[in-house]
Tab-separated table of C-alpha atoms in Angstrom:
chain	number	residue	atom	x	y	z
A	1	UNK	CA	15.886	0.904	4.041
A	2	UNK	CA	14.510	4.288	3.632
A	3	UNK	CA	16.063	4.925	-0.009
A	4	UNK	CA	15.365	1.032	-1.259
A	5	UNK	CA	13.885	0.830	-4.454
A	6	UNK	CA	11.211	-1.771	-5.418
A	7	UNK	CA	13.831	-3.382	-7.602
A	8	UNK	CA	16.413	-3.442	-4.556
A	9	UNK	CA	13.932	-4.745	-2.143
A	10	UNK	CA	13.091	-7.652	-5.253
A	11	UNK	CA	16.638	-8.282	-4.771
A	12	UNK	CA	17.138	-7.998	-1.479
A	13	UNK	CA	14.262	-10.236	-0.807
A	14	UNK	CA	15.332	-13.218	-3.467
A	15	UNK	CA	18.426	-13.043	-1.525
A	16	UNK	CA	17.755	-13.635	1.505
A	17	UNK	CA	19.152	-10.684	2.861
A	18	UNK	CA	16.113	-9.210	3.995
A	19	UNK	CA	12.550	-10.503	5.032
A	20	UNK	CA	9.390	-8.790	3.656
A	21	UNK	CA	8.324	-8.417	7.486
A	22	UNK	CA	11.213	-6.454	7.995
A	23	UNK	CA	10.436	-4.152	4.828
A	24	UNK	CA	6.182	-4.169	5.949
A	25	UNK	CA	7.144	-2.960	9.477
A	26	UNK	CA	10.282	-0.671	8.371
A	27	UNK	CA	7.332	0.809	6.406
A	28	UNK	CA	4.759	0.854	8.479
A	29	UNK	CA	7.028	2.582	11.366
A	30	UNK	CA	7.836	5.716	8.399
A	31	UNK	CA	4.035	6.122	8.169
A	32	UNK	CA	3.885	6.375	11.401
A	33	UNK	CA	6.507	8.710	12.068
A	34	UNK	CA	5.662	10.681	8.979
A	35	UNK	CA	2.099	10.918	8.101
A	36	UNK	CA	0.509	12.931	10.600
A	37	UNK	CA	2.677	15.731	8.999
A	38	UNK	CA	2.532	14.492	5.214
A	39	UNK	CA	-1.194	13.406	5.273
A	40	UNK	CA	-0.106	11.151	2.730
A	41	UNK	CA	-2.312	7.922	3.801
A	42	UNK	CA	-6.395	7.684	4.461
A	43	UNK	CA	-5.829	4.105	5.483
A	44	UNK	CA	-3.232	2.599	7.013
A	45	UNK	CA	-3.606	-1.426	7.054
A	46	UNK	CA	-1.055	-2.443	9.600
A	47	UNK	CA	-2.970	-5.695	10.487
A	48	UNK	CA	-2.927	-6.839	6.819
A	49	UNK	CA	-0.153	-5.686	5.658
A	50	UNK	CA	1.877	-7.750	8.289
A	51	UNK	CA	-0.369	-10.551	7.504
A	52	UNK	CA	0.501	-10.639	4.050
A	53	UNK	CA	4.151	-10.055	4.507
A	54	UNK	CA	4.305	-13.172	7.027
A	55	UNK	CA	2.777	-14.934	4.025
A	56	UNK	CA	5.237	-13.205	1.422
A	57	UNK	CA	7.967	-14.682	3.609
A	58	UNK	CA	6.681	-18.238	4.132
A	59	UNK	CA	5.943	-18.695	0.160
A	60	UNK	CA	9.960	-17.319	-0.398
A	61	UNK	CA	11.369	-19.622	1.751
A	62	UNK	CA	9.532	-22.456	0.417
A	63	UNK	CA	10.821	-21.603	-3.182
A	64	UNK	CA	7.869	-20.309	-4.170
A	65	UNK	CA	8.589	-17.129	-5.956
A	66	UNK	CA	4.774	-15.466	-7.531
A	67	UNK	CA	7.542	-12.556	-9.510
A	68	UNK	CA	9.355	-9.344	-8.603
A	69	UNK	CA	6.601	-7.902	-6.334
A	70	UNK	CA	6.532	-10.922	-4.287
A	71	UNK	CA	7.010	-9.282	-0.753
A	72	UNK	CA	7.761	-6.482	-1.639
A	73	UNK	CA	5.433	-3.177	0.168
A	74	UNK	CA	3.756	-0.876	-1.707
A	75	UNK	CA	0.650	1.631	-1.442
A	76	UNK	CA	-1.698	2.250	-3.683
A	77	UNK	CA	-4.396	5.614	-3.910
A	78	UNK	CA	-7.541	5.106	-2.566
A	79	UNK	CA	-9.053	4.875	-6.011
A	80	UNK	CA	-9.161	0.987	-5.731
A	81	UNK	CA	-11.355	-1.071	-4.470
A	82	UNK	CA	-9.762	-3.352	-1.692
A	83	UNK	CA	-12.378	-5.856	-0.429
A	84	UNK	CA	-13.367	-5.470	3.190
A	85	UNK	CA	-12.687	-1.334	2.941
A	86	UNK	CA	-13.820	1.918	2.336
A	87	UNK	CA	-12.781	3.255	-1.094
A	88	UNK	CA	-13.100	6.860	-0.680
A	89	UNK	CA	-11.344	8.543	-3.638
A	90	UNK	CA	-10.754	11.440	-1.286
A	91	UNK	CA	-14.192	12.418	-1.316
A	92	UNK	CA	-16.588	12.639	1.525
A	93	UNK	CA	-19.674	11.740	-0.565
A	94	UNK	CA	-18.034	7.841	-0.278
A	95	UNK	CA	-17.722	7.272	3.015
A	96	UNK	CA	-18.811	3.828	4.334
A	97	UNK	CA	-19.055	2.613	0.822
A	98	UNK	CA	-17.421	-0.848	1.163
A	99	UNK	CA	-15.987	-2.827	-1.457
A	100	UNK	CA	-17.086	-6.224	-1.478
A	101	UNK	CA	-14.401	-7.452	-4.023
A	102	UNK	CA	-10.583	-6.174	-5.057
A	103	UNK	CA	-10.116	-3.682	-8.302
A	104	UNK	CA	-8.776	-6.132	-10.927
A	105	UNK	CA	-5.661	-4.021	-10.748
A	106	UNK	CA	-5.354	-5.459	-6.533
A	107	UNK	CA	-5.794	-8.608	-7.428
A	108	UNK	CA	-3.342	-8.371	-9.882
A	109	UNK	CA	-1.297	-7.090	-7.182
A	110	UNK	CA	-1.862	-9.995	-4.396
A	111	UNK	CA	-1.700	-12.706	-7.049
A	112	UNK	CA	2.176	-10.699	-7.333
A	113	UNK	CA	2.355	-11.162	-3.978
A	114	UNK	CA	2.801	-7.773	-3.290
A	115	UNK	CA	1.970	-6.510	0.217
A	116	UNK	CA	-0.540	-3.710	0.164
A	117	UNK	CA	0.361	-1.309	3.554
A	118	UNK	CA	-2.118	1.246	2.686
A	119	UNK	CA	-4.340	3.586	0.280
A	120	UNK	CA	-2.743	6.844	-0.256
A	121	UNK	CA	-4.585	10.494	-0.625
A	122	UNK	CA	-5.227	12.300	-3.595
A	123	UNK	CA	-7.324	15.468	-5.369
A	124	UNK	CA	-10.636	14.067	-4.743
A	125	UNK	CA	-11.670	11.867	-7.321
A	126	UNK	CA	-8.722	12.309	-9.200
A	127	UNK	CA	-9.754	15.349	-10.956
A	128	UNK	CA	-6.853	17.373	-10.204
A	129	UNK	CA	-3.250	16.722	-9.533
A	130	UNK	CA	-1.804	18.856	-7.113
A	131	UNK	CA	-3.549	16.838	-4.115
A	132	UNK	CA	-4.475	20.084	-2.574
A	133	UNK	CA	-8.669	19.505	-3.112
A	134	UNK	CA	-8.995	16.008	-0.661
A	135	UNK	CA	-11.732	15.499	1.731
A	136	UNK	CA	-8.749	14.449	3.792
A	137	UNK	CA	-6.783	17.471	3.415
A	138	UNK	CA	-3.793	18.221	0.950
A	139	UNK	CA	-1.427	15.799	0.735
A	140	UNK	CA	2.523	17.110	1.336
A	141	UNK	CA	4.932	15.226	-0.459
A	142	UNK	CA	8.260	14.768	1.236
């Protein structure tokens, strides 16, 4: 699963030949294994993410089908506003800020039923793009 594309996990997942539990965790296990040396995450939202999936997977198999991001995993950068937590923008100066609602651009993305595993890092408030100037540290792409 490691080299499937959002298109081949669509496909995958309108066929049948994969769940989006399977995808969520196969994900989830890669951040795991890899982010401590990639520093590519600031939040990691196992809980939901399998939440959502198990949800992704009920609606499918009930023949409801919300489009092609419907179970599929993705990340987003911690630019947006996910209700419930912290929206950092890779700056210290937000911490414990809160959201209290989703960016219109996530709940764009849930309506798709896509399953959110986590907010990524980034140049502190996007004002840069080599990822190198993060409250979090610099970000190492594989």
């Amino acid at each position: 699963m490691a080299r499937l594309t959002i298109d081949g996990a669509a496909r995958q997942l309108r066929a049948r030949e994969v769940r989006s539990s399977d995808l969520a965790d196969a994900c989830l296990r890669r951040i795991g294994a890899d982010n401590a040396r990639l520093n590519a995450f600031i939040l990691v939202m196992d809980e939901e993410a399998r939440r959502q999936a198990a949800e992704a997977d009920r609606e499918l198999a009930a023949g409801v089908d919300r489009g092609p991001l419907h179970g599929v995993p993705i990340s987003v950068k911690d630019l947006f506003d996910i209700a419930g937590t912290v929206t950092t923008a890779a700056s210290r100066v937000r911490e414990g800020i809160v959201a209290r609602q989703d960016a219109t651009a996530i709940a764009r993305l849930r309506r798709a039923g896509a399953v959110i595993v986590g907010k990524t890092n980034l140049h502190e408030f996007a004002f840069g793009t080599t990822n190198e100037d993060s409250a979090f540290g610099p970000c190492r792409h594989p």
